[in-house]
Coordinates of C-alpha atoms (C1' of nucleotides) in Angstrom, one line a residue:
Chain A
X1 CA -29.1 -12.7 -4.0
X2 CA -29.2 -11.5 -7.6
X3 CA -27.4 -13.8 -10.0
X4 CA -25.7 -12.2 -13.0
X5 CA -25.0 -15.6 -14.5
X6 CA -27.3 -15.9 -17.5
X7 CA -27.4 -19.6 -17.8
X8 CA -28.2 -20.2 -14.1
X9 CA -30.8 -17.4 -14.2
X10 CA -32.4 -19.0 -17.2
X11 CA -32.7 -22.3 -15.4
X12 CA -34.1 -20.7 -12.3
X13 CA -36.6 -18.6 -14.3
X14 CA -38.0 -21.8 -15.9
X15 CA -38.4 -23.3 -12.4
X16 CA -40.1 -20.2 -11.1
X17 CA -42.5 -20.4 -14.1
X18 CA -43.3 -24.0 -13.2
X19 CA -43.9 -22.9 -9.7
X20 CA -46.3 -20.3 -11.0
X21 CA -48.1 -23.0 -13.1
X22 CA -48.5 -25.2 -10.1
X23 CA -50.0 -22.4 -8.1
X24 CA -52.3 -21.6 -11.0
X25 CA -53.4 -25.3 -11.0
X26 CA -54.2 -24.8 -7.3
X27 CA -51.4 -27.0 -6.0
X28 CA -49.5 -26.0 -2.9
X29 CA -45.9 -26.6 -3.8
X30 CA -44.9 -26.4 -0.1
X31 CA -47.6 -28.3 1.8
X32 CA -47.3 -28.4 5.6
X33 CA -47.0 -32.1 6.1
X34 CA -46.7 -35.5 4.5
X35 CA -46.2 -38.7 6.4
X36 CA -44.1 -41.3 4.6
X37 CA -44.6 -44.8 6.0
X38 CA -41.8 -46.7 4.2
X39 CA -38.1 -46.4 3.5
X40 CA -36.5 -47.2 0.2
X41 CA -33.9 -49.5 1.8
X42 CA -36.5 -51.7 3.5
X43 CA -38.4 -52.2 0.3
X44 CA -35.3 -53.0 -1.7
X45 CA -33.8 -55.4 0.8
X46 CA -37.0 -57.2 1.6
X47 CA -38.8 -57.2 -1.8
X48 CA -40.5 -60.6 -1.3
X49 CA -42.5 -59.2 1.6
X50 CA -43.3 -55.9 -0.2
X51 CA -44.2 -57.2 -3.6
X52 CA -47.7 -56.0 -4.6
X53 CA -48.0 -54.1 -1.4
X54 CA -49.1 -50.4 -1.2
X55 CA -46.4 -48.2 0.2
X56 CA -46.0 -44.5 1.0
X57 CA -42.5 -43.0 0.5
X58 CA -41.1 -39.5 0.3
X59 CA -37.9 -38.0 -0.9
X60 CA -36.0 -36.0 -3.4
X61 CA -36.1 -36.5 -7.2
X62 CA -32.6 -37.4 -8.3
X63 CA -33.2 -38.4 -11.9
X64 CA -36.1 -38.0 -14.3
X65 CA -36.7 -40.1 -17.3
X66 CA -39.8 -38.8 -19.0
X67 CA -41.3 -40.7 -22.0
X68 CA -44.4 -39.1 -23.2
X69 CA -47.2 -40.4 -21.0
X70 CA -45.1 -42.6 -18.7
X71 CA -42.0 -41.7 -16.7
X72 CA -39.4 -43.1 -14.3
X73 CA -38.1 -41.2 -11.3
X74 CA -35.2 -41.9 -9.0
X75 CA -36.4 -41.0 -5.6
X76 CA -33.8 -40.5 -2.8
X77 CA -34.9 -40.7 0.8
X78 CA -32.6 -40.7 3.9
X79 CA -31.5 -44.2 3.4
X80 CA -31.3 -44.8 -0.3
X81 CA -32.8 -44.5 -3.7
X82 CA -35.7 -46.3 -5.3
X83 CA -37.3 -46.1 -8.7
X84 CA -40.8 -44.6 -9.1
X85 CA -43.0 -45.3 -12.1
X86 CA -45.5 -42.6 -13.0
X87 CA -48.0 -43.2 -15.7
X88 CA -50.7 -41.1 -17.2
X89 CA -53.3 -43.9 -17.1
X90 CA -52.6 -44.5 -13.3
X91 CA -52.8 -40.9 -12.0
X92 CA -54.9 -39.1 -14.7
X93 CA -54.2 -36.4 -17.2
X94 CA -54.4 -33.5 -14.8
X95 CA -52.0 -35.0 -12.3
X96 CA -49.7 -36.2 -15.0
X97 CA -49.4 -32.7 -16.5
X98 CA -48.6 -31.3 -13.0
X99 CA -46.0 -34.1 -12.6
X100 CA -44.4 -32.9 -15.8
X101 CA -43.7 -29.6 -14.0
X102 CA -41.3 -31.3 -11.6
X103 CA -37.5 -31.1 -11.8
X104 CA -34.6 -32.9 -10.3
X105 CA -34.2 -31.7 -6.8
X106 CA -37.9 -31.5 -6.0
X107 CA -39.4 -33.4 -3.0
X108 CA -42.4 -35.6 -3.6
X109 CA -44.5 -38.1 -1.7
X110 CA -45.5 -41.2 -3.5
X111 CA -48.2 -43.7 -2.7
X112 CA -48.2 -46.8 -4.9
X113 CA -47.6 -50.5 -5.4
X114 CA -44.3 -52.3 -5.3
X115 CA -43.4 -54.3 -8.4
X116 CA -40.5 -55.2 -10.6
X117 CA -40.1 -53.8 -14.1
X118 CA -39.4 -56.1 -17.0
X119 CA -35.7 -55.4 -16.5
X120 CA -36.0 -56.5 -12.9
X121 CA -35.7 -53.3 -11.1
X122 CA -37.8 -52.9 -7.9
X123 CA -40.1 -50.0 -8.5
X124 CA -43.1 -48.3 -7.1
X125 CA -46.1 -47.8 -9.4
X126 CA -47.6 -44.5 -8.4
X127 CA -51.2 -44.2 -7.6
X128 CA -50.9 -40.9 -5.9
X129 CA -48.2 -38.3 -6.2
X130 CA -47.9 -35.3 -3.8
X131 CA -45.6 -32.4 -4.4
X132 CA -43.8 -31.7 -1.1
X133 CA -41.3 -28.9 -2.1
X134 CA -40.4 -27.4 -5.4
X135 CA -36.8 -26.6 -5.8
X136 CA -35.8 -23.5 -7.8
X137 CA -32.0 -23.8 -7.9
X138 CA -30.5 -26.7 -9.9
X139 CA -28.5 -29.5 -8.3
X140 CA -25.3 -30.7 -9.9
X141 CA -26.1 -33.9 -11.8
X142 CA -24.2 -37.1 -11.1
X143 CA -24.9 -40.1 -13.2
X144 CA -24.0 -43.6 -12.6
X145 CA -23.9 -46.9 -14.5
X146 CA -22.7 -50.2 -13.1
X147 CA -21.2 -48.5 -10.1
X148 CA -19.2 -46.1 -12.3
X149 CA -19.8 -42.5 -11.6
X150 CA -20.0 -39.8 -14.3
X151 CA -19.5 -36.1 -13.6
X152 CA -19.2 -36.8 -9.9
X153 CA -19.2 -33.9 -7.4
X154 CA -15.6 -34.0 -6.2
X155 CA -14.3 -30.4 -6.1
X156 CA -13.1 -30.0 -2.6
X157 CA -13.9 -26.4 -2.3
X158 CA -17.4 -26.8 -3.4
X159 CA -17.9 -29.9 -1.3
X160 CA -16.8 -28.1 1.9
X161 CA -18.5 -24.8 1.1
X162 CA -21.8 -26.4 0.0
X163 CA -21.9 -29.4 2.3
X164 CA -25.6 -29.9 1.7
X165 CA -24.8 -30.7 -2.0
X166 CA -21.9 -33.0 -0.9
X167 CA -24.3 -34.9 1.4
X168 CA -26.9 -35.2 -1.4
X169 CA -24.5 -36.3 -4.0
X170 CA -21.9 -38.3 -2.2
X171 CA -23.4 -41.2 -0.3
X172 CA -20.1 -42.1 1.4
X173 CA -20.0 -38.6 2.9
X174 CA -23.4 -39.1 4.6
X175 CA -22.2 -42.5 5.8
X176 CA -19.1 -41.0 7.4
X177 CA -21.2 -38.5 9.4
X178 CA -23.8 -41.1 10.4
X179 CA -20.9 -43.2 11.6
X180 CA -19.5 -40.2 13.5
X181 CA -22.7 -39.8 15.3
X182 CA -22.8 -43.4 16.2
X183 CA -19.3 -43.4 17.5
X184 CA -19.9 -40.4 19.7
X185 CA -23.1 -41.8 21.1
X186 CA -21.3 -45.1 21.8
X187 CA -18.7 -43.2 23.7
X188 CA -21.3 -41.5 25.8
X189 CA -23.0 -44.8 26.3
X190 CA -19.8 -46.4 27.5
X191 CA -18.9 -43.8 30.1
X192 CA -22.5 -43.4 31.3
X193 CA -22.5 -47.2 32.0
X194 CA -19.2 -47.0 33.8
X195 CA -20.6 -44.5 36.2
X196 CA -19.0 -41.4 34.7
X197 CA -20.8 -38.0 35.0
X198 CA -21.0 -36.0 31.8
X199 CA -20.2 -32.4 32.5
X200 CA -19.9 -29.1 30.6
X201 CA -17.1 -26.7 31.4
X202 CA -16.5 -23.2 30.1
X203 CA -15.5 -22.6 26.5
X204 CA -15.0 -18.9 27.3
X205 CA -12.2 -18.8 29.9
X206 CA -10.4 -15.9 31.6
X207 CA -7.2 -17.9 31.5
X208 CA -6.4 -20.9 29.3
X209 CA -4.4 -24.0 30.1
X210 CA -4.2 -27.8 30.0
X211 CA -2.3 -27.9 26.8
X212 CA 0.4 -26.1 24.9
X213 CA -1.2 -24.0 22.1
X214 CA -2.0 -20.5 21.0
X215 CA -5.5 -19.5 22.0
X216 CA -8.2 -17.5 20.2
X217 CA -9.0 -14.4 22.2
X218 CA -12.2 -12.5 22.5
X219 CA -13.7 -9.8 24.6
X220 CA -16.7 -9.7 26.9
X221 CA -18.4 -6.3 26.7
X222 CA -20.2 -6.2 30.0
X223 CA -17.3 -7.6 32.0
X224 CA -15.0 -5.5 29.9
X225 CA -12.6 -8.3 30.1
X226 CA -10.4 -10.4 27.7
X227 CA -11.5 -14.0 27.4
X228 CA -10.0 -17.0 25.7
X229 CA -11.6 -19.8 23.9
X230 CA -10.5 -23.0 25.6
X231 CA -7.6 -25.0 24.3
X232 CA -8.4 -27.9 26.7
X233 CA -10.9 -28.6 29.4
X234 CA -8.3 -30.5 31.6
X235 CA -7.9 -28.0 34.4
X236 CA -11.7 -27.6 34.9
X237 CA -12.3 -31.3 34.9
X238 CA -9.6 -31.7 37.6
X239 CA -11.4 -29.0 39.7
X240 CA -14.4 -31.3 39.5
X241 CA -12.4 -34.3 40.7
X242 CA -11.1 -32.1 43.6
X243 CA -14.8 -31.1 44.1
X244 CA -15.7 -34.7 44.8
X245 CA -17.0 -36.0 41.5
X246 CA -14.9 -39.2 41.2
X247 CA -15.6 -39.9 37.5
X248 CA -16.2 -37.1 35.0
X249 CA -16.0 -36.8 31.3
X250 CA -16.7 -34.2 28.7
X251 CA -16.8 -34.3 24.9
X252 CA -15.6 -30.8 24.3
X253 CA -14.9 -28.5 21.4
X254 CA -11.4 -27.1 21.8
X255 CA -10.0 -24.2 19.8
X256 CA -6.4 -23.7 18.9
X257 CA -5.1 -20.8 16.9
X258 CA -2.8 -22.7 14.7
X259 CA -2.3 -23.7 11.1
X260 CA -4.5 -26.3 9.5
X261 CA -3.6 -29.3 7.5
X262 CA -4.7 -32.9 7.0
X263 CA -4.6 -33.6 10.7
X264 CA -5.4 -30.2 12.3
X265 CA -8.4 -28.0 12.4
X266 CA -8.7 -24.9 14.5
X267 CA -11.8 -26.2 16.3
X268 CA -11.9 -29.8 17.1
X269 CA -13.5 -32.3 19.4
X270 CA -11.8 -33.9 22.3
X271 CA -12.9 -36.4 24.8
X272 CA -11.4 -36.1 28.2
X273 CA -12.2 -38.2 31.2
X274 CA -10.9 -38.2 34.8
X275 CA -11.1 -41.1 37.1
X276 CA -10.3 -40.7 40.8
X277 CA -8.5 -43.5 42.6
X278 CA -7.1 -44.9 39.3
X279 CA -3.8 -44.6 37.6
X280 CA -2.6 -44.7 34.0
X281 CA -2.6 -48.5 34.0
X282 CA -6.3 -48.6 34.9
X283 CA -6.8 -46.0 32.1
X284 CA -5.1 -48.2 29.6
X285 CA -7.4 -51.0 30.5
X286 CA -10.4 -48.8 30.3
X287 CA -9.4 -47.4 26.9
X288 CA -9.1 -50.9 25.6
X289 CA -12.6 -51.6 26.8
X290 CA -13.8 -48.4 25.2
X291 CA -12.4 -49.5 21.8
X292 CA -14.0 -52.9 22.1
X293 CA -17.3 -51.2 23.0
X294 CA -17.2 -48.9 20.0
X295 CA -16.2 -51.7 17.7
X296 CA -19.2 -53.7 19.0
X297 CA -21.6 -50.8 18.5
X298 CA -20.3 -50.3 15.0
X299 CA -20.3 -54.0 14.4
X300 CA -16.9 -53.7 12.9
X301 CA -14.0 -55.2 14.8
X302 CA -11.3 -54.7 12.3
X303 CA -9.8 -51.7 10.4
X304 CA -8.6 -52.2 6.9
X305 CA -5.0 -51.2 6.7
X306 CA -3.4 -51.8 3.3
X307 CA -3.5 -55.5 2.8
X308 CA -3.8 -56.3 6.5
X309 CA -6.4 -55.7 9.2
X310 CA -6.0 -54.0 12.6
X311 CA -7.8 -55.9 15.3
X312 CA -9.5 -53.5 17.7
X313 CA -10.6 -56.0 20.3
X314 CA -7.5 -57.8 21.3
X315 CA -5.1 -56.6 24.0
X316 CA -3.1 -53.6 22.8
X317 CA 0.7 -53.7 22.8
X318 CA 2.5 -51.9 25.6
X319 CA 6.0 -50.7 25.0
X320 CA 8.0 -48.1 26.9
X321 CA 9.1 -44.8 25.3
X322 CA 12.8 -45.6 25.6
X323 CA 12.5 -49.2 24.7
X324 CA 10.9 -48.2 21.3
X325 CA 13.5 -45.5 20.9
X326 CA 16.4 -47.8 21.4
X327 CA 15.0 -50.3 19.0
X328 CA 14.6 -47.6 16.4
X329 CA 18.0 -46.0 16.9
X330 CA 20.2 -48.7 18.4
X331 CA 21.1 -46.4 21.3
X332 CA 19.9 -46.2 24.8
X333 CA 18.9 -42.7 25.4
X334 CA 17.3 -43.0 28.8
X335 CA 20.4 -41.4 30.4
X336 CA 19.3 -38.1 28.8
X337 CA 22.9 -37.5 27.5
X338 CA 22.5 -34.4 25.4
X339 CA 25.6 -35.0 23.2
X340 CA 24.5 -38.6 22.4
X341 CA 20.9 -37.5 21.6
X342 CA 22.2 -34.8 19.3
X343 CA 24.4 -37.3 17.6
X344 CA 21.4 -39.7 17.1
X345 CA 19.4 -36.9 15.6
X346 CA 22.2 -36.3 13.1
X347 CA 22.6 -40.0 12.3
X348 CA 18.9 -40.1 11.4
X349 CA 19.0 -36.9 9.4
X350 CA 16.7 -35.1 11.8
X351 CA 17.3 -31.4 11.6
X352 CA 16.8 -29.6 14.9
X353 CA 17.3 -26.0 15.8
X354 CA 20.5 -25.3 17.6
X355 CA 18.7 -24.3 20.8
X356 CA 16.4 -27.4 20.8
X357 CA 16.3 -28.9 24.2
X358 CA 16.5 -32.6 25.1
X359 CA 12.8 -33.0 25.4
X360 CA 12.1 -31.6 22.0
X361 CA 14.8 -33.8 20.4
X362 CA 13.4 -37.0 22.0
X363 CA 9.9 -36.0 21.0
X364 CA 11.1 -35.5 17.4
X365 CA 13.0 -38.8 17.3
X366 CA 9.8 -40.5 18.5
X367 CA 7.6 -38.9 16.0
X368 CA 9.8 -39.5 13.0
X369 CA 11.3 -42.9 13.7
X370 CA 8.8 -44.7 15.9
X371 CA 5.3 -43.4 15.7
X372 CA 4.6 -43.9 12.0
X373 CA 5.4 -47.6 12.4
X374 CA 3.0 -48.2 15.3
X375 CA 0.2 -49.7 13.2
X376 CA -1.3 -52.2 15.5
X377 CA -2.8 -50.6 18.6
X378 CA 0.1 -49.7 20.9
X379 CA 0.4 -48.0 24.2
X380 CA 3.6 -46.1 24.4
X381 CA 4.3 -45.8 28.1
X382 CA 6.6 -43.9 30.5
X383 CA 7.5 -40.6 28.9
X384 CA 10.2 -38.1 29.8
X385 CA 9.1 -35.6 32.4
X386 CA 10.5 -32.8 30.3
X387 CA 7.6 -33.1 27.8
X388 CA 4.8 -33.9 30.3
X389 CA 4.2 -31.0 32.7
X390 CA 0.9 -32.4 34.1
X391 CA 1.9 -36.0 34.7
X392 CA 3.0 -37.6 38.0
X393 CA 6.5 -38.8 38.5
X394 CA 6.9 -42.5 37.9
X395 CA 6.5 -44.8 41.0
X396 CA 9.7 -46.6 40.1
X397 CA 11.6 -43.6 41.5
X398 CA 13.2 -42.4 38.2
X399 CA 13.0 -38.6 38.6
X400 CA 13.1 -38.1 34.8
X401 CA 10.2 -40.4 33.9
X402 CA 6.5 -39.8 34.4
X403 CA 3.5 -42.2 34.4
X404 CA 2.1 -41.4 31.0
X405 CA 0.9 -43.2 27.9
X406 CA 0.0 -42.4 24.4
X407 CA -2.0 -44.8 22.3
X408 CA -1.1 -45.1 18.6
X409 CA -3.2 -46.9 16.0
X410 CA -2.4 -46.9 12.3
X411 CA 0.7 -44.7 13.0
X412 CA -1.2 -41.9 14.5
X413 CA -1.8 -40.7 18.0
X414 CA -5.2 -41.6 19.4
X415 CA -5.0 -41.0 23.1
X416 CA -2.9 -39.3 25.7
X417 CA -3.0 -40.1 29.4
X418 CA -1.3 -39.6 32.7
X419 CA -1.5 -40.6 36.3
X420 CA -2.4 -37.0 37.0
X421 CA 0.0 -34.9 39.0
X422 CA -1.7 -34.2 42.4
X423 CA 1.3 -32.9 44.4
X424 CA 0.5 -29.2 44.7
X425 CA 4.1 -28.2 45.3
X426 CA 5.4 -30.1 42.3
X427 CA 2.5 -28.8 40.2
X428 CA 3.2 -25.2 41.1
X429 CA 6.9 -25.7 40.2
X430 CA 6.2 -27.2 36.8
X431 CA 3.6 -24.6 35.9
X432 CA 6.0 -21.9 36.9
X433 CA 8.5 -23.4 34.6
X434 CA 6.0 -23.2 31.8
X435 CA 5.1 -19.6 32.5
X436 CA 8.8 -18.8 32.5
X437 CA 9.0 -20.3 29.0
X438 CA 6.1 -18.1 28.0
X439 CA 7.9 -15.0 29.3
X440 CA 10.8 -16.0 27.2
X441 CA 8.6 -15.9 24.1
X442 CA 7.3 -19.4 23.8
X443 CA 3.8 -18.5 22.5
X444 CA 2.5 -22.0 23.2
X445 CA 3.6 -22.3 26.8
X446 CA 0.9 -22.1 29.4
X447 CA 0.3 -19.1 31.6
X448 CA 0.0 -19.8 35.3
X449 CA -3.5 -20.6 36.5
X450 CA -3.3 -19.6 40.2
X451 CA -6.9 -20.7 40.9
X452 CA -6.2 -24.1 39.6
X453 CA -3.1 -24.5 41.7
X454 CA -5.0 -23.4 44.8
X455 CA -7.6 -26.0 44.0
X456 CA -5.0 -28.7 43.9
X457 CA -3.7 -27.4 47.2
X458 CA -7.0 -28.2 48.7
X459 CA -6.2 -31.9 48.0
X460 CA -6.8 -33.9 44.9
X461 CA -7.1 -37.7 45.1
X462 CA -4.8 -39.9 43.0
X463 CA -6.4 -39.7 39.5
X464 CA -6.0 -41.1 36.1
X465 CA -7.0 -38.9 33.1
X466 CA -7.2 -39.5 29.4
X467 CA -7.7 -37.3 26.3
X468 CA -8.8 -38.7 23.0
X469 CA -9.0 -36.6 19.9
X470 CA -12.4 -37.5 18.5
X471 CA -11.9 -36.2 15.0
X472 CA -8.8 -38.3 14.5
X473 CA -10.5 -41.3 16.0
X474 CA -13.3 -40.9 13.5
X475 CA -10.8 -40.5 10.7
X476 CA -9.3 -43.8 11.8
X477 CA -12.6 -45.6 12.1
X478 CA -14.1 -44.3 8.9
X479 CA -11.0 -44.6 6.8
X480 CA -10.9 -40.8 6.0
X481 CA -7.4 -39.3 5.6
X482 CA -8.4 -35.6 5.9
X483 CA -9.8 -34.1 9.1
X484 CA -12.0 -31.8 6.9
X485 CA -13.8 -35.0 5.8
X486 CA -15.0 -35.8 9.3
X487 CA -16.0 -32.2 10.1
X488 CA -19.3 -31.2 8.6
X489 CA -18.5 -27.5 8.1
X490 CA -14.7 -27.0 8.1
X491 CA -13.6 -23.4 8.2
X492 CA -12.9 -21.7 4.9
X493 CA -12.0 -18.2 4.0
X494 CA -14.9 -16.0 3.0
Chain B
rG28 C1' 4.7 -18.4 6.7
rA29 C1' 7.5 -20.8 2.1
rC30 C1' 7.2 -23.5 -2.4
rC31 C1' 4.2 -26.1 -6.2
rC32 C1' -0.6 -26.9 -8.8
rA33 C1' -5.5 -25.4 -10.2
rG34 C1' -9.7 -21.7 -11.2
rU35 C1' -13.3 -21.8 -18.8
rA36 C1' -21.5 -22.6 -19.2
rG37 C1' -25.7 -24.6 -13.3
rC38 C1' -22.3 -29.4 -13.1
rU39 C1' -17.9 -32.4 -15.2
rC40 C1' -14.2 -31.1 -18.5
rA41 C1' -11.5 -29.9 -23.5
rG42 C1' -9.1 -25.7 -25.7
rC43 C1' -3.3 -22.8 -23.4
rU44 C1' 3.5 -23.7 -29.4
rG45 C1' -1.2 -16.1 -29.0
rG46 C1' -6.0 -15.0 -34.1
rU47 C1' -10.9 -13.6 -30.1
rA48 C1' -14.6 -20.3 -27.0
rG49 C1' -16.2 -26.1 -27.5
rA50 C1' -18.3 -31.1 -25.7
rG51 C1' -21.3 -34.1 -22.5
rC52 C1' -24.8 -33.7 -18.7
rA53 C1' -28.6 -30.3 -16.8
rG54 C1' -32.2 -26.7 -19.1
rU55 C1' -36.0 -25.3 -23.2
rG56 C1' -39.3 -27.1 -27.6
rC57 C1' -41.3 -31.3 -30.3
rC58 C1' -41.8 -36.9 -30.5
rC59 C1' -42.1 -41.2 -27.3
rU60 C1' -47.0 -45.6 -21.9
rU61 C1' -41.4 -50.5 -18.7
rU62 C1' -36.9 -46.6 -18.9
rU63 C1' -32.3 -46.7 -16.1
rA64 C1' -25.5 -42.5 -18.0
rA65 C1' -33.3 -43.7 -21.6
rG66 C1' -33.5 -42.3 -26.8
rG67 C1' -34.4 -39.0 -31.4
rC68 C1' -34.6 -34.0 -33.7
rA69 C1' -34.0 -28.9 -32.7
rU70 C1' -32.2 -25.2 -29.3
rU71 C1' -30.7 -21.6 -25.1
rG72 C1' -26.7 -20.5 -22.2
rG73 C1' -19.8 -17.7 -21.4
rC74 C1' -16.6 -10.2 -19.8
rC75 C1' -12.5 -18.0 -19.8
rG76 C1' -11.3 -16.1 -10.9
rA77 C1' -10.0 -10.3 -10.6
rA78 C1' -6.9 -6.2 -12.0
rG79 C1' -2.9 -4.5 -14.7
rG80 C1' 0.9 -5.2 -18.6
rU81 C1' 3.2 -7.1 -23.5
rU82 C1' 1.1 -7.4 -28.6
rC83 C1' -2.1 -5.3 -34.5
rA84 C1' -4.5 -9.4 -31.6
rA85 C1' -4.6 -12.7 -24.9
rA86 C1' -8.7 -18.0 -22.1
rU87 C1' -3.6 -18.8 -24.0
rC88 C1' 2.5 -14.9 -22.5
rC89 C1' 4.2 -11.6 -18.0
rU90 C1' 3.1 -9.2 -13.0
rU91 C1' 0.1 -8.6 -8.8
rC92 C1' -4.1 -10.0 -6.1
rC93 C1' -8.3 -13.4 -4.7
rU94 C1' -10.0 -18.6 -3.7
rG95 C1' -9.0 -23.6 -3.1
rG96 C1' -5.8 -27.9 -3.1
rG97 C1' -1.0 -30.2 -2.2
rU98 C1' 4.0 -30.4 0.1
rC99 C1' 6.9 -28.4 4.0
rA100 C1' 7.3 -25.3 8.3
rC101 C1' 4.5 -24.4 12.9
rC102 C1' 1.7 -27.5 15.9
rA103 C1' -0.1 -32.9 19.7

RNA sequence: GACCCAGUAGCUCAGCUGGUAGAGCAGUGCCCUUUUAAGGCAUUGGCCGAAGGUUCAAAUCCUUCCUGGGUCACCA
């Protein structure tokens, strides 16, 4: 890449010259290996045991304060920053003049003695300094005093496009992704311990289903066939239940060809698990246990929420869909009276299209009047059948209600679950209704998956299933408000 | 998809009632052996997101486009 920017070229040229000088001094600027033995964090947090000790650390130079024949360096390793003291007397003229060829951004290895400077900062006095990697492109400079940042690297476009810089310069970003990793491994851990089998199902699918969304399409050359990127793994996981695996889970990337905003990304991660011989009540209990488990692994049992805290370990609330709706609107809507529902929408200034059906109106009332107020963990249970094509009819005999829950925490949806529909005749009817919607132009309705229905016809045990949006869960647990901030490389136009 | 905001040096930003670009940091040179937003002196660096237009004159006004952000729409 040829840079036309003069200023940048100038800086890079100086660095290339320094690189040349190092080579001339017979120093390999990119040696094959260096073995650090200590971490900055340990030294800083356990100074009493490190004082006077010889340590070996390695990392990237983040600040350089050169003063003639002595210098201070801020060295950053993967856990923190520590100050390095480099002095002509300690390492010799030749080494010191090579040291002076270093820049912010370079990697070095340092062997030296831990001490405190006269201002009290824990520092390593260098006996031996090894250059590990010379950088030739300058890093943005962020300075800090008493916790206040100067010139911090905050431009969102830059942060997402150059995530490596974001990770170097914004410690809370690296913490978010460390936490993300921890959360996902604790989820695996939980399901493995519960006897669930982790499986992988196709991302490239000849027919998509399991959710209502527009898919991405692609083409396989050899098969000469259209393929879709999965929008959900639900139908494949159910095939596995039918196949005799009683407990399966997958942490799957799903792809939906939709707009993006604070809560939506076209590719996102979803946990789904299916559990034979269980129902949605068992699933609620298991989800509660899962949250307690994650909280324990994170060693963080509460979420900060404004002035209050959300307790993740106590029993979650359980409230029925229509109970919440009647509290919010003052009307009982469980008689599915279209006129009344329309009126309630109007009362609450909710604009609906003229052709909106009852299901869409109920859904909209819930999401505008109820869901934002569900701050404490709350299972909303017993949904209208109209908006739940894959859930089993309620055991209480009401033909309009299904056994389904959604979990809300902090006003946003975290989990969605059903007692899965395993009646093949009912399943066929409901999927046929969906495909009719599709023919009528609903681009998000599901096409009919004959193979799946045939699999259900072979007999599927009663099963509970749950989906949890991992990205949103991580937003919740890390206090991030934008989904892009919990995805390392969010998509951007090129 | 609609509307609003932003894009000026490697980074963070100022300049925008039109007169042809400025600071701090980073960089470079010199000085400096306990500094910490190190300091002192000197200094380099810009087709002001792109293309058109208005004007004697445009970073500044107008139009279109590009990129990002925000709100809404769509969507679990």
